[in-house]
Short mmCIF file of C-alpha atoms in Angstrom, two decimals:
data_model
loop_
_atom_site.label_atom_id
_atom_site.label_comp_id
_atom_site.label_asym_id
_atom_site.label_seq_id
_atom_site.Cartn_x
_atom_site.Cartn_y
_atom_site.Cartn_z
CA MET A 1 -111.44 55.26 79.76
CA SER A 2 -110.36 52.81 77.07
CA HIS A 3 -111.81 49.44 76.20
CA LYS A 4 -109.87 46.50 74.85
CA MET A 5 -111.66 43.40 73.65
CA GLU A 6 -110.24 39.97 73.06
CA ARG A 7 -109.85 39.01 69.41
CA SER A 8 -112.68 36.85 68.02
CA ASP A 9 -112.08 34.87 64.84
CA THR A 10 -115.73 34.45 63.91
CA VAL A 11 -119.14 35.83 64.74
CA ALA A 12 -121.10 32.93 66.21
CA TYR A 13 -124.19 33.30 64.05
CA ASN A 14 -127.32 31.52 65.19
CA ARG A 15 -128.35 29.80 61.98
CA ALA A 16 -131.54 27.88 61.26
CA LYS A 17 -132.14 24.96 58.98
CA LEU A 18 -133.97 25.77 55.74
CA TRP A 19 -137.02 23.73 56.72
CA GLN A 20 -137.28 25.67 60.01
CA ILE A 21 -137.42 29.00 58.17
CA VAL A 22 -139.95 27.63 55.67
CA CYS A 23 -142.19 26.23 58.41
CA PHE A 24 -142.03 29.29 60.64
CA ALA A 25 -142.96 31.53 57.71
CA MET A 26 -146.36 29.80 57.78
CA ASN A 27 -147.24 31.75 60.94
CA ASN A 28 -147.67 34.90 58.89
CA SER A 29 -149.76 32.96 56.38
CA SER A 30 -151.85 31.53 59.21
CA SER A 31 -152.82 34.96 60.54
CA ASN A 32 -153.05 36.43 57.03
CA MET A 33 -155.83 33.97 56.15
CA TYR A 34 -158.12 36.20 58.19
CA ILE A 35 -156.81 39.40 56.59
CA PHE A 36 -157.43 37.98 53.10
CA THR A 37 -161.12 37.52 53.88
CA PHE A 38 -161.68 40.37 56.34
CA SER A 39 -162.48 42.98 53.71
CA TYR A 40 -165.52 40.91 52.65
CA ILE A 41 -167.02 41.47 56.06
CA THR A 42 -168.32 44.81 54.80
CA TYR A 43 -170.69 42.94 52.49
CA PHE A 44 -171.77 40.67 55.35
CA ALA A 45 -172.40 43.63 57.64
CA THR A 46 -174.40 45.64 55.09
CA GLY A 47 -176.10 42.83 53.16
CA ILE A 48 -176.98 40.41 55.95
CA LEU A 49 -176.82 42.39 59.19
CA GLY A 50 -178.35 45.47 57.58
CA LEU A 51 -175.80 47.96 58.94
CA ALA A 52 -175.06 51.20 57.07
CA ALA A 53 -172.08 51.21 54.71
CA ILE A 54 -170.57 54.50 55.89
CA ALA A 55 -170.86 53.36 59.51
CA ILE A 56 -169.13 50.04 58.76
CA SER A 57 -166.26 51.75 56.94
CA GLN A 58 -165.60 53.96 59.95
CA ILE A 59 -165.95 51.07 62.42
CA MET A 60 -163.44 48.98 60.49
CA GLY A 61 -161.03 51.88 60.60
CA TYR A 62 -161.45 52.48 64.33
CA ILE A 63 -161.04 48.77 65.05
CA ARG A 64 -157.67 48.80 63.31
CA ILE A 65 -156.67 51.78 65.44
CA PHE A 66 -157.77 49.84 68.53
CA ASP A 67 -155.67 46.93 67.28
CA GLY A 68 -152.64 49.20 67.09
CA VAL A 69 -153.24 50.73 70.52
CA ILE A 70 -153.36 47.36 72.30
CA ASP A 71 -150.37 45.99 70.39
CA PRO A 72 -147.64 47.46 72.64
CA ALA A 73 -149.28 45.86 75.68
CA ILE A 74 -149.37 42.53 73.86
CA GLY A 75 -145.70 42.98 72.96
CA ILE A 76 -144.83 43.46 76.63
CA ILE A 77 -146.78 40.32 77.52
CA ILE A 78 -144.80 38.35 74.93
CA ASP A 79 -141.49 39.76 76.19
CA LYS A 80 -142.41 38.73 79.74
CA THR A 81 -143.61 35.26 78.72
CA ASP A 82 -141.22 32.50 79.83
CA THR A 83 -142.74 29.02 80.13
CA LYS A 84 -141.40 25.50 79.95
CA PHE A 85 -143.05 25.35 76.52
CA GLY A 86 -141.09 28.39 75.36
CA LYS A 87 -141.93 32.03 74.69
CA TYR A 88 -143.50 31.92 71.24
CA ARG A 89 -145.29 28.57 70.87
CA PRO A 90 -147.91 29.26 73.60
CA ILE A 91 -148.62 32.69 72.06
CA ILE A 92 -149.20 31.21 68.60
CA ILE A 93 -151.69 28.70 70.02
CA LEU A 94 -153.49 31.26 72.17
CA GLY A 95 -153.69 33.80 69.36
CA ASN A 96 -155.02 31.33 66.82
CA LEU A 97 -157.69 29.96 69.15
CA ILE A 98 -158.99 33.43 70.05
CA THR A 99 -158.95 34.54 66.42
CA ALA A 100 -160.77 31.44 65.18
CA ALA A 101 -163.49 31.58 67.86
CA SER A 102 -164.17 35.30 67.36
CA PHE A 103 -164.16 34.91 63.56
CA TRP A 104 -166.84 32.19 63.75
CA PHE A 105 -168.90 34.30 66.15
CA LEU A 106 -168.53 37.35 63.91
CA PHE A 107 -170.24 35.65 60.98
CA ASN A 108 -173.02 34.21 63.12
CA ILE A 109 -174.22 37.43 64.73
CA ASP A 110 -177.38 37.34 62.62
CA MET A 111 -178.72 34.83 65.18
CA PHE A 112 -179.23 37.77 67.54
CA GLY A 113 -182.05 40.24 67.39
CA GLN A 114 -181.67 43.47 65.44
CA SER A 115 -181.02 45.53 68.58
CA LEU A 116 -178.05 43.34 69.64
CA ARG A 117 -176.39 42.93 66.26
CA PHE A 118 -174.36 46.11 66.32
CA PRO A 119 -172.89 45.74 69.87
CA MET A 120 -172.18 42.02 69.26
CA PHE A 121 -170.53 42.89 65.94
CA LEU A 122 -168.30 45.44 67.66
CA LEU A 123 -167.42 43.03 70.50
CA ALA A 124 -166.50 40.26 68.07
CA LEU A 125 -164.24 42.62 66.12
CA ILE A 126 -162.42 43.69 69.29
CA VAL A 127 -161.80 40.12 70.49
CA HIS A 128 -160.75 39.08 66.99
CA LYS A 129 -158.13 41.82 66.83
CA ILE A 130 -156.68 40.80 70.21
CA GLY A 131 -156.21 37.22 69.05
CA TYR A 132 -154.80 38.30 65.70
CA SER A 133 -152.30 40.64 67.38
CA PHE A 134 -150.97 37.87 69.62
CA GLN A 135 -150.23 35.52 66.73
CA GLN A 136 -149.08 38.15 64.23
CA THR A 137 -146.57 39.67 66.66
CA VAL A 138 -144.75 36.35 66.88
CA THR A 139 -144.06 36.56 63.13
CA LYS A 140 -141.75 39.55 63.69
CA ALA A 141 -140.47 38.73 67.17
CA GLY A 142 -139.74 35.04 66.59
CA GLN A 143 -137.32 35.71 63.75
CA THR A 144 -134.77 37.11 66.19
CA ALA A 145 -134.55 33.69 67.82
CA LEU A 146 -134.73 31.72 64.58
CA THR A 147 -131.61 33.19 62.93
CA ASN A 148 -129.43 36.29 63.02
CA ASP A 149 -127.47 35.43 59.88
CA PRO A 150 -127.97 38.31 57.39
CA LYS A 151 -127.75 35.81 54.53
CA GLN A 152 -130.52 33.67 56.00
CA ARG A 153 -133.04 36.24 57.16
CA PRO A 154 -134.24 37.24 53.66
CA ILE A 155 -135.09 33.57 53.00
CA PHE A 156 -138.09 34.15 55.25
CA ASN A 157 -139.24 36.90 52.88
CA MET A 158 -138.83 34.60 49.88
CA VAL A 159 -141.02 31.93 51.41
CA ASP A 160 -143.53 34.35 52.90
CA GLY A 161 -143.83 36.29 49.64
CA ILE A 162 -144.53 33.17 47.60
CA VAL A 163 -147.01 31.67 50.06
CA THR A 164 -148.77 34.98 50.75
CA THR A 165 -149.18 35.68 47.03
CA ALA A 166 -150.47 32.16 46.38
CA LEU A 167 -152.92 32.19 49.28
CA SER A 168 -154.26 35.70 48.67
CA THR A 169 -154.76 34.89 45.00
CA ALA A 170 -156.43 31.58 45.77
CA VAL A 171 -158.79 33.18 48.30
CA ALA A 172 -159.75 35.98 45.88
CA TYR A 173 -160.34 33.51 43.05
CA VAL A 174 -162.37 31.06 45.13
CA ILE A 175 -164.59 33.83 46.52
CA THR A 176 -165.21 35.75 43.29
CA ASN A 177 -165.28 32.90 40.77
CA ILE A 178 -166.65 29.98 42.78
CA LEU A 179 -168.44 30.83 46.03
CA VAL A 180 -170.20 34.01 44.88
CA LYS A 181 -171.49 32.20 41.79
CA GLN A 182 -172.39 29.01 43.59
CA TYR A 183 -174.37 30.73 46.35
CA GLY A 184 -175.75 33.63 44.33
CA GLY A 185 -173.73 36.44 45.88
CA PHE A 186 -172.51 37.33 49.37
CA THR A 187 -175.11 35.20 51.14
CA GLY A 188 -175.15 33.61 54.57
CA GLU A 189 -174.46 30.17 53.10
CA MET A 190 -171.43 31.50 51.23
CA PHE A 191 -169.98 33.00 54.41
CA ASP A 192 -170.57 29.74 56.34
CA VAL A 193 -168.41 27.84 53.87
CA LEU A 194 -165.79 30.58 53.79
CA VAL A 195 -165.48 30.74 57.59
CA PHE A 196 -165.03 26.96 57.90
CA TRP A 197 -162.16 26.82 55.42
CA VAL A 198 -160.42 29.95 56.69
CA ILE A 199 -160.37 28.64 60.27
CA SER A 200 -159.24 25.16 59.18
CA ILE A 201 -156.42 26.32 56.90
CA SER A 202 -155.21 28.89 59.43
CA ALA A 203 -155.03 26.24 62.16
CA VAL A 204 -153.00 23.85 59.99
CA LEU A 205 -150.55 26.62 59.03
CA GLY A 206 -150.23 27.59 62.70
CA VAL A 207 -149.24 24.04 63.64
CA ILE A 208 -146.58 24.02 60.91
CA ALA A 209 -145.20 27.32 62.28
CA ILE A 210 -144.98 25.86 65.77
CA ILE A 211 -142.93 22.96 64.40
CA GLY A 212 -140.61 25.45 62.69
CA ILE A 213 -139.83 27.48 65.84
CA TRP A 214 -139.83 24.50 68.22
CA GLN A 215 -136.06 23.95 68.56
CA LYS A 216 -135.25 27.68 68.71
CA ASP A 217 -137.93 28.62 71.23
CA ARG A 218 -135.43 28.57 74.09
CA LYS A 219 -133.88 31.28 76.24
CA GLU A 220 -130.37 30.74 74.87
CA TYR A 221 -131.58 32.14 71.55
CA PHE A 222 -133.22 35.24 73.02
CA GLY A 223 -130.97 38.32 72.87
CA LEU A 224 -127.86 37.66 74.96
CA GLY A 225 -129.23 34.50 76.54
CA GLU A 226 -128.71 34.47 80.31
CA LYS A 227 -126.84 37.80 80.09
CA THR A 228 -129.80 39.65 78.59
CA GLN A 229 -130.56 42.76 80.64
CA LYS A 230 -133.79 42.75 82.59
CA THR A 231 -136.43 45.11 81.24
CA ASP A 232 -138.84 47.01 83.46
CA LEU A 233 -141.91 48.84 82.23
CA LYS A 234 -140.12 52.19 82.43
CA ASP A 235 -137.42 50.82 80.11
CA TYR A 236 -139.87 50.46 77.25
CA TRP A 237 -140.19 54.22 77.03
CA LYS A 238 -136.40 54.46 76.75
CA VAL A 239 -136.53 52.07 73.81
CA LEU A 240 -139.27 54.05 72.06
CA LYS A 241 -137.50 57.34 72.68
CA GLY A 242 -133.99 56.25 71.77
CA ASN A 243 -134.38 53.71 68.95
CA LYS A 244 -134.33 55.88 65.82
CA PRO A 245 -134.36 52.95 63.32
CA LEU A 246 -137.57 51.73 64.97
CA GLN A 247 -139.19 55.16 64.72
CA VAL A 248 -138.27 55.65 61.07
CA LEU A 249 -139.04 52.19 59.72
CA SER A 250 -142.32 51.76 61.58
CA LEU A 251 -143.66 54.96 60.02
CA SER A 252 -142.34 54.13 56.57
CA ALA A 253 -143.76 50.61 56.67
CA ALA A 254 -147.13 51.89 57.89
CA LEU A 255 -147.52 54.02 54.79
CA VAL A 256 -146.68 51.03 52.60
CA LYS A 257 -149.29 48.98 54.47
CA PHE A 258 -151.91 51.60 53.67
CA VAL A 259 -151.14 51.16 49.97
CA THR A 260 -151.31 47.36 50.22
CA GLN A 261 -154.61 47.60 52.09
CA LEU A 262 -156.20 49.72 49.37
CA PHE A 263 -155.27 47.24 46.65
CA SER A 264 -156.64 44.27 48.56
CA ASP A 265 -159.90 45.87 49.67
CA ALA A 266 -162.98 44.09 48.30
CA VAL A 267 -164.76 47.37 47.53
CA MET A 268 -161.81 48.58 45.45
CA THR A 269 -161.84 45.27 43.55
CA VAL A 270 -165.50 45.80 42.70
CA MET A 271 -164.92 49.42 41.65
CA LEU A 272 -161.94 48.54 39.46
CA PHE A 273 -163.09 45.41 37.65
CA ALA A 274 -166.89 45.28 37.96
CA ILE A 275 -167.59 48.99 37.47
CA LEU A 276 -164.69 50.59 35.59
CA PHE A 277 -164.24 47.64 33.20
CA GLY A 278 -167.74 46.15 33.52
CA ASN A 279 -166.72 42.56 34.27
CA TYR A 280 -166.32 41.30 37.86
CA ASP A 281 -165.07 37.92 36.62
CA LEU A 282 -161.90 39.71 35.57
CA ALA A 283 -160.98 40.09 39.25
CA GLY A 284 -160.64 36.35 39.75
CA ASN A 285 -159.07 35.78 36.33
CA PHE A 286 -156.48 38.47 36.89
CA SER A 287 -155.69 37.11 40.34
CA LEU A 288 -154.67 33.85 38.67
CA LEU A 289 -152.85 35.60 35.82
CA VAL A 290 -150.60 37.67 38.09
CA ILE A 291 -149.82 35.03 40.70
CA ILE A 292 -146.61 33.87 38.99
CA PRO A 293 -145.31 37.41 38.27
CA GLY A 294 -146.16 38.35 41.87
CA MET A 295 -144.15 35.42 43.21
CA ILE A 296 -141.23 36.21 40.90
CA ILE A 297 -141.17 39.82 42.09
CA ASN A 298 -141.13 38.82 45.76
CA PHE A 299 -138.48 36.18 45.15
CA ALA A 300 -136.30 38.56 43.12
CA PHE A 301 -136.34 41.32 45.75
CA SER A 302 -135.67 38.84 48.57
CA ALA A 303 -132.73 37.39 46.62
CA PHE A 304 -131.50 40.95 46.02
CA ALA A 305 -131.78 41.59 49.77
CA ARG A 306 -129.53 38.60 50.47
CA ARG A 307 -126.82 40.16 48.30
CA LYS A 308 -127.24 43.88 48.92
CA GLY A 309 -129.11 44.05 52.21
CA LEU A 310 -132.69 44.54 53.31
CA ARG A 311 -132.55 48.33 53.35
CA THR A 312 -131.29 48.56 49.78
CA ALA A 313 -133.99 46.18 48.52
CA TYR A 314 -136.66 48.09 50.45
CA VAL A 315 -135.68 51.46 48.96
CA LEU A 316 -135.44 50.07 45.42
CA ALA A 317 -138.93 48.58 45.71
CA LEU A 318 -140.33 51.95 46.78
CA LYS A 319 -138.80 53.73 43.80
CA ILE A 320 -140.04 51.20 41.26
CA GLY A 321 -143.44 51.02 42.99
CA ILE A 322 -143.94 54.78 42.66
CA ILE A 323 -143.18 54.65 38.94
CA GLY A 324 -145.51 51.67 38.52
CA LEU A 325 -148.43 53.35 40.33
CA LEU A 326 -148.17 56.58 38.38
CA SER A 327 -148.07 54.58 35.14
CA PHE A 328 -151.08 52.57 36.32
CA ALA A 329 -153.00 55.80 36.95
CA ALA A 330 -152.30 56.90 33.38
CA VAL A 331 -153.54 53.58 32.00
CA LEU A 332 -156.73 53.71 34.10
CA PHE A 333 -157.47 57.19 32.75
CA PHE A 334 -158.28 55.56 29.39
CA GLY A 335 -160.23 52.67 30.95
CA GLU A 336 -163.90 51.96 30.22
CA PRO A 337 -166.28 48.97 30.24
CA GLY A 338 -165.27 46.31 27.72
CA LYS A 339 -161.81 47.72 27.04
CA LEU A 340 -160.02 45.20 29.27
CA SER A 341 -160.24 41.63 27.98
CA LEU A 342 -158.37 38.39 28.50
CA THR A 343 -160.14 36.62 25.64
CA HIS A 344 -159.25 39.23 23.02
CA VAL A 345 -155.91 40.56 24.23
CA ASN A 346 -155.14 44.07 22.98
CA LEU A 347 -152.48 46.69 23.65
CA TYR A 348 -154.53 48.20 26.45
CA THR A 349 -154.77 44.85 28.24
CA ILE A 350 -151.00 44.39 27.98
CA LEU A 351 -150.31 47.87 29.38
CA PHE A 352 -152.83 47.28 32.17
CA CYS A 353 -151.20 43.98 33.13
CA ILE A 354 -147.69 45.44 33.25
CA THR A 355 -148.57 48.55 35.25
CA TYR A 356 -150.95 46.63 37.54
CA ILE A 357 -148.33 44.02 38.38
CA VAL A 358 -145.57 46.56 38.97
CA GLY A 359 -147.81 49.01 40.81
CA ARG A 360 -149.40 46.45 43.08
CA TYR A 361 -146.75 43.82 43.74
CA VAL A 362 -143.54 45.86 43.73
CA SER A 363 -145.10 48.50 46.00
CA SER A 364 -146.08 45.73 48.44
CA VAL A 365 -142.58 44.23 48.59
CA PRO A 366 -141.54 46.47 51.54
CA SER A 367 -144.43 45.06 53.60
CA GLY A 368 -142.81 41.65 53.34
CA LEU A 369 -139.26 42.85 53.90
CA VAL A 370 -140.19 44.75 57.04
CA LEU A 371 -141.17 41.50 58.75
CA THR A 372 -137.47 40.62 58.77
CA MET A 373 -136.15 44.17 59.19
CA GLY A 374 -137.94 44.23 62.53
CA ALA A 375 -135.55 41.50 63.66
CA ASP A 376 -132.62 43.70 62.61
CA ILE A 377 -133.99 46.51 64.77
CA SER A 378 -134.38 44.13 67.70
CA ASP A 379 -130.71 43.15 67.33
CA TYR A 380 -129.78 46.83 67.14
CA GLU A 381 -131.57 47.46 70.44
CA THR A 382 -129.77 44.50 72.04
CA SER A 383 -126.42 45.89 70.89
CA VAL A 384 -126.98 49.37 72.35
CA SER A 385 -128.80 48.44 75.57
CA GLY A 386 -128.37 44.70 76.18
CA ARG A 387 -132.16 44.31 76.26
CA TYR A 388 -134.24 41.77 74.33
CA VAL A 389 -137.62 43.36 73.57
CA SER A 390 -138.51 41.76 70.24
CA GLY A 391 -142.17 41.47 71.22
CA MET A 392 -142.57 45.16 71.97
CA ILE A 393 -140.60 46.17 68.88
CA GLY A 394 -142.77 43.91 66.73
CA THR A 395 -145.95 45.43 68.11
CA ILE A 396 -144.75 49.01 67.55
CA PHE A 397 -144.76 48.13 63.85
CA SER A 398 -148.27 46.81 64.30
CA LEU A 399 -149.31 50.01 66.09
CA THR A 400 -148.24 52.36 63.29
CA ASP A 401 -149.31 49.80 60.70
CA SER A 402 -152.80 49.59 62.17
CA ILE A 403 -153.23 53.33 62.50
CA ALA A 404 -152.17 53.91 58.88
CA SER A 405 -154.06 50.97 57.39
CA SER A 406 -157.15 51.95 59.36
CA PHE A 407 -157.42 54.88 57.01
CA ALA A 408 -157.86 52.53 54.03
CA PRO A 409 -161.53 51.64 54.68
CA MET A 410 -162.11 55.14 56.00
CA VAL A 411 -160.67 56.79 52.91
CA ILE A 412 -162.64 54.45 50.66
CA GLY A 413 -165.79 55.24 52.64
CA TRP A 414 -165.16 58.98 52.42
CA GLY A 415 -164.34 58.71 48.73
CA VAL A 416 -167.54 56.93 47.71
CA ALA A 417 -169.64 58.99 50.15
CA ALA A 418 -168.37 62.17 48.49
CA ILE A 419 -170.01 61.07 45.24
CA GLY A 420 -173.27 59.96 46.83
CA PHE A 421 -172.74 56.43 48.19
CA THR A 422 -173.52 57.09 51.85
CA LYS A 423 -175.85 54.18 52.63
CA GLU A 424 -174.20 51.39 50.65
CA TYR A 425 -171.05 50.71 48.68
CA PRO A 426 -170.90 50.54 44.89
CA THR A 427 -171.76 46.99 43.86
CA VAL A 428 -171.26 44.73 40.87
CA GLY A 429 -174.37 46.19 39.21
CA THR A 430 -173.52 49.86 39.76
CA PRO A 431 -173.11 51.71 36.44
CA LEU A 432 -169.90 53.63 35.70
CA THR A 433 -170.01 57.41 36.04
CA PRO A 434 -167.22 59.98 35.56
CA GLU A 435 -167.20 60.55 39.32
CA LEU A 436 -166.77 56.84 40.07
CA LYS A 437 -163.94 56.60 37.55
CA TRP A 438 -162.02 59.49 39.07
CA VAL A 439 -162.51 58.23 42.62
CA THR A 440 -161.28 54.78 41.57
CA ILE A 441 -158.11 56.18 39.96
CA LEU A 442 -157.47 58.44 42.92
CA LEU A 443 -157.91 55.70 45.52
CA ILE A 444 -156.03 52.88 43.82
CA ALA A 445 -153.14 54.73 42.17
CA VAL A 446 -152.65 58.43 42.90
CA ILE A 447 -152.96 58.40 46.70
CA PRO A 448 -150.82 55.23 47.01
CA ALA A 449 -148.06 56.82 44.90
CA ALA A 450 -148.06 59.89 47.17
CA PHE A 451 -147.80 57.72 50.29
CA LEU A 452 -144.88 55.77 48.84
CA CYS A 453 -143.07 59.05 48.14
CA ILE A 454 -143.34 59.97 51.83
CA SER A 455 -142.17 56.48 52.80
CA LEU A 456 -139.13 56.84 50.52
CA PHE A 457 -138.25 60.19 52.11
CA LEU A 458 -138.34 58.63 55.59
CA MET A 459 -135.95 55.85 54.58
CA HIS A 460 -133.19 58.43 54.13
CA TYR A 461 -132.96 58.40 57.93
CA TYR A 462 -132.84 54.61 58.30
CA LYS A 463 -129.19 53.55 58.56
CA LEU A 464 -129.27 49.79 59.23
CA ASP A 465 -127.62 48.65 56.00
CA VAL A 466 -125.40 45.61 55.47
CA LYS A 467 -122.27 47.10 57.03
CA GLU A 468 -124.14 48.48 60.05
CA MET A 469 -125.81 45.11 60.70
CA THR A 470 -122.39 43.44 60.54
CA ARG A 471 -121.12 45.81 63.22
CA ILE A 472 -124.21 45.05 65.31
CA GLN A 473 -123.63 41.30 65.16
CA GLU A 474 -119.95 41.81 65.99
CA LYS A 475 -120.87 43.79 69.07
CA ILE A 476 -123.49 41.26 70.19
CA HIS A 477 -120.88 38.54 69.73
CA VAL A 478 -118.51 40.37 72.07
CA MET A 479 -121.29 41.07 74.58
CA LYS A 480 -122.20 37.39 74.73
CA ALA A 481 -118.57 36.59 75.48
CA ALA A 482 -118.43 39.08 78.36
CA LYS A 483 -117.78 37.59 81.78
CA ASP A 484 -120.81 39.05 83.56
CA GLU A 485 -123.86 41.30 83.19
CA GLU A 486 -121.98 44.33 84.48
CA ARG A 487 -119.50 43.95 81.65
CA VAL A 488 -122.37 43.59 79.18
CA ARG A 489 -123.87 46.87 80.38
CA ASP A 490 -120.45 48.53 80.12
CA ILE A 491 -119.98 47.38 76.52
CA ALA A 492 -123.53 48.35 75.52
CA LYS A 493 -123.20 51.82 77.00
CA ASN A 494 -119.62 52.79 76.15
CA VAL A 495 -118.75 51.04 72.90
CA PRO A 496 -120.45 52.69 69.88
CA LEU A 497 -121.15 50.68 66.76
CA SER A 498 -118.77 52.91 64.82
CA ASP A 499 -115.89 51.38 66.77
CA MET A 500 -116.65 47.86 65.53
CA GLU A 501 -114.23 47.39 62.66
CA TYR A 502 -115.66 45.36 59.79
CA VAL A 503 -113.34 42.83 58.16
CA ASP A 504 -115.20 40.08 56.30
CA LEU A 505 -118.84 39.18 56.87
CA SER A 506 -118.62 35.75 55.27
CA LYS A 507 -115.41 34.62 56.99
CA SER A 508 -114.24 36.49 60.03
CA VAL A 509 -114.22 39.63 62.10
CA SER A 510 -111.53 41.10 64.29
CA TYR A 511 -111.54 43.80 66.92
CA THR A 512 -108.31 45.73 66.44
CA HIS A 513 -109.38 48.70 68.50
CA LEU A 514 -112.37 49.78 70.51
CA ARG A 515 -112.43 53.33 71.82
CA ALA A 516 -114.60 54.66 74.60
#
C-alpha cells in the first residue's frame, strides 16, 4: 500500500504573540512561589508544631511521592476538561484556590491541640499537593496550544528562567536577611507574614497567566482540532507503553529535579553557609550576588536552544553542570568558617562563586528546558497516534519528578541522621565538625554530579532533535489537512516520521514521497 500526499508549501505553525508567551510563563512562577517557601516548612513543623525532624523529612518525601502518584489522574481530568471557558483557564483558577487555602491552613495548624496537629498537618499537605498539581500541569500542557513553532517555544524558557531566578532569589533574601532578623528566627509571626505574601503574589501571577493563554484556550489549538482522535482510558496505557521519548526524558528530568531540590533545600542552605562557612547572612548575600549570572545562564541556554534545538541545549547543560559540581566539591573540601567573605574578597571566594554558579545554575537549566520539551513530546504523540493527551504527558513528568525529588528531603534526613541529628536538623548555631563537612559536600555536590551523569546517559536514547521535530510538525500539518478522521488514523498509523522529507524549516516543506 502506498501513500501519496498533496504538496504543502508551508507548515501552518500556530504562533503566539510575545506578550502571550511572557504572560503564560507566569503560571510556572505562580505555582513555584509555594515551592520556593515549602522547604522552610520543616522549621515550622519542628520549631512550632514540635514534630520530630527525622519524621518530617520522611513525611515530606512521601508527600512528594503521593503528589506524583495522583498526577496521572489529574492529567486525565485536564485532557477530558472541555468547558465554554476553555480547557486550561478553569484548571489554573481551581488549582490556585486549592493551593492557597491549604497553604494558609498548613501554617495555622498550631491552633489545634497537640493530638490533632500531626493528622491535620498530613491532611493539609495532601490537599496542597492536589491543588499544586492541577496548576503546575497546565504549565507543560498549555504550551502545546500556545505555540508549536520551534523558534518560539524556547522563549518560554527564557522568560521562565529569568523570572524563576529573580523570584527564588528574592524569596531567599527576604526570608534570611529580613524576616528571620525582624521576627527573631522562624517564629509564628514570621510565617504569618510569609504566607500572606506568597498567596498574594501567586494569585496575581496566576491571573497574568490566564490572560496569556486566554486567546489560545480553544479547541482549534488542541492537537488536530476537530480531527483529534478520541482517547479512552485504555489508550493512556498505550501512550505510556509506546512513547519512548516520554519514558526517557521523564526519567532524565526527574534526576535533574533531584539535584535542583537539594540546592534549594533550606537545611542545605544552613549547612553550607551557616555551618561550613560560619555566616548565615552569606546565604542571602550570595542569592543577590548570583541572580544576574543565573539569569544570564538561563537566557544563554534558551537562546542556544532556539538555534540548535532543545535537546542539544539540554545535553550541553548536563555536561557543563557535571564539571561544575565536581569542581564545586573540590572547592568545598578546603572550606572552613571565615574563609568565605564578600567584604574581603580572596581567591577562595572567587573560586567558590564560579563553581557555585556553574554547579547550581547550569545543572538546573534542564529543569527549565523540560517544561517546553514536554510540548514536543505531546506533538510527537499526536503525530504517531492522532491523540492529544498533553495533560497526561505533563503529569507523567510530574510523577517521575515527584518520586525522584521526594528523595531530596529523605536523603538529607538520612545524611544528618547518620551523624547523630535524629531529633532535629543542624541549625544556624550548630558548630562545624568533620562529619558535617563531609555530609555537606556529599549532599550538595558529589551525589548531584552522579545523578547528572545518569541523566546524561539516558539522553542518548532521546531522539527529538531539531530535524525530528520538523518532521513531526510536517506530519501534523498533513494530518490536519486530511479530509476525515479515518484518513487521520491512516496517516498516523502508516506514515513513519522517517518518510517526512525535510526541506527548509524557516521557509517551506514539501512532501515528495511518502512510503507505507
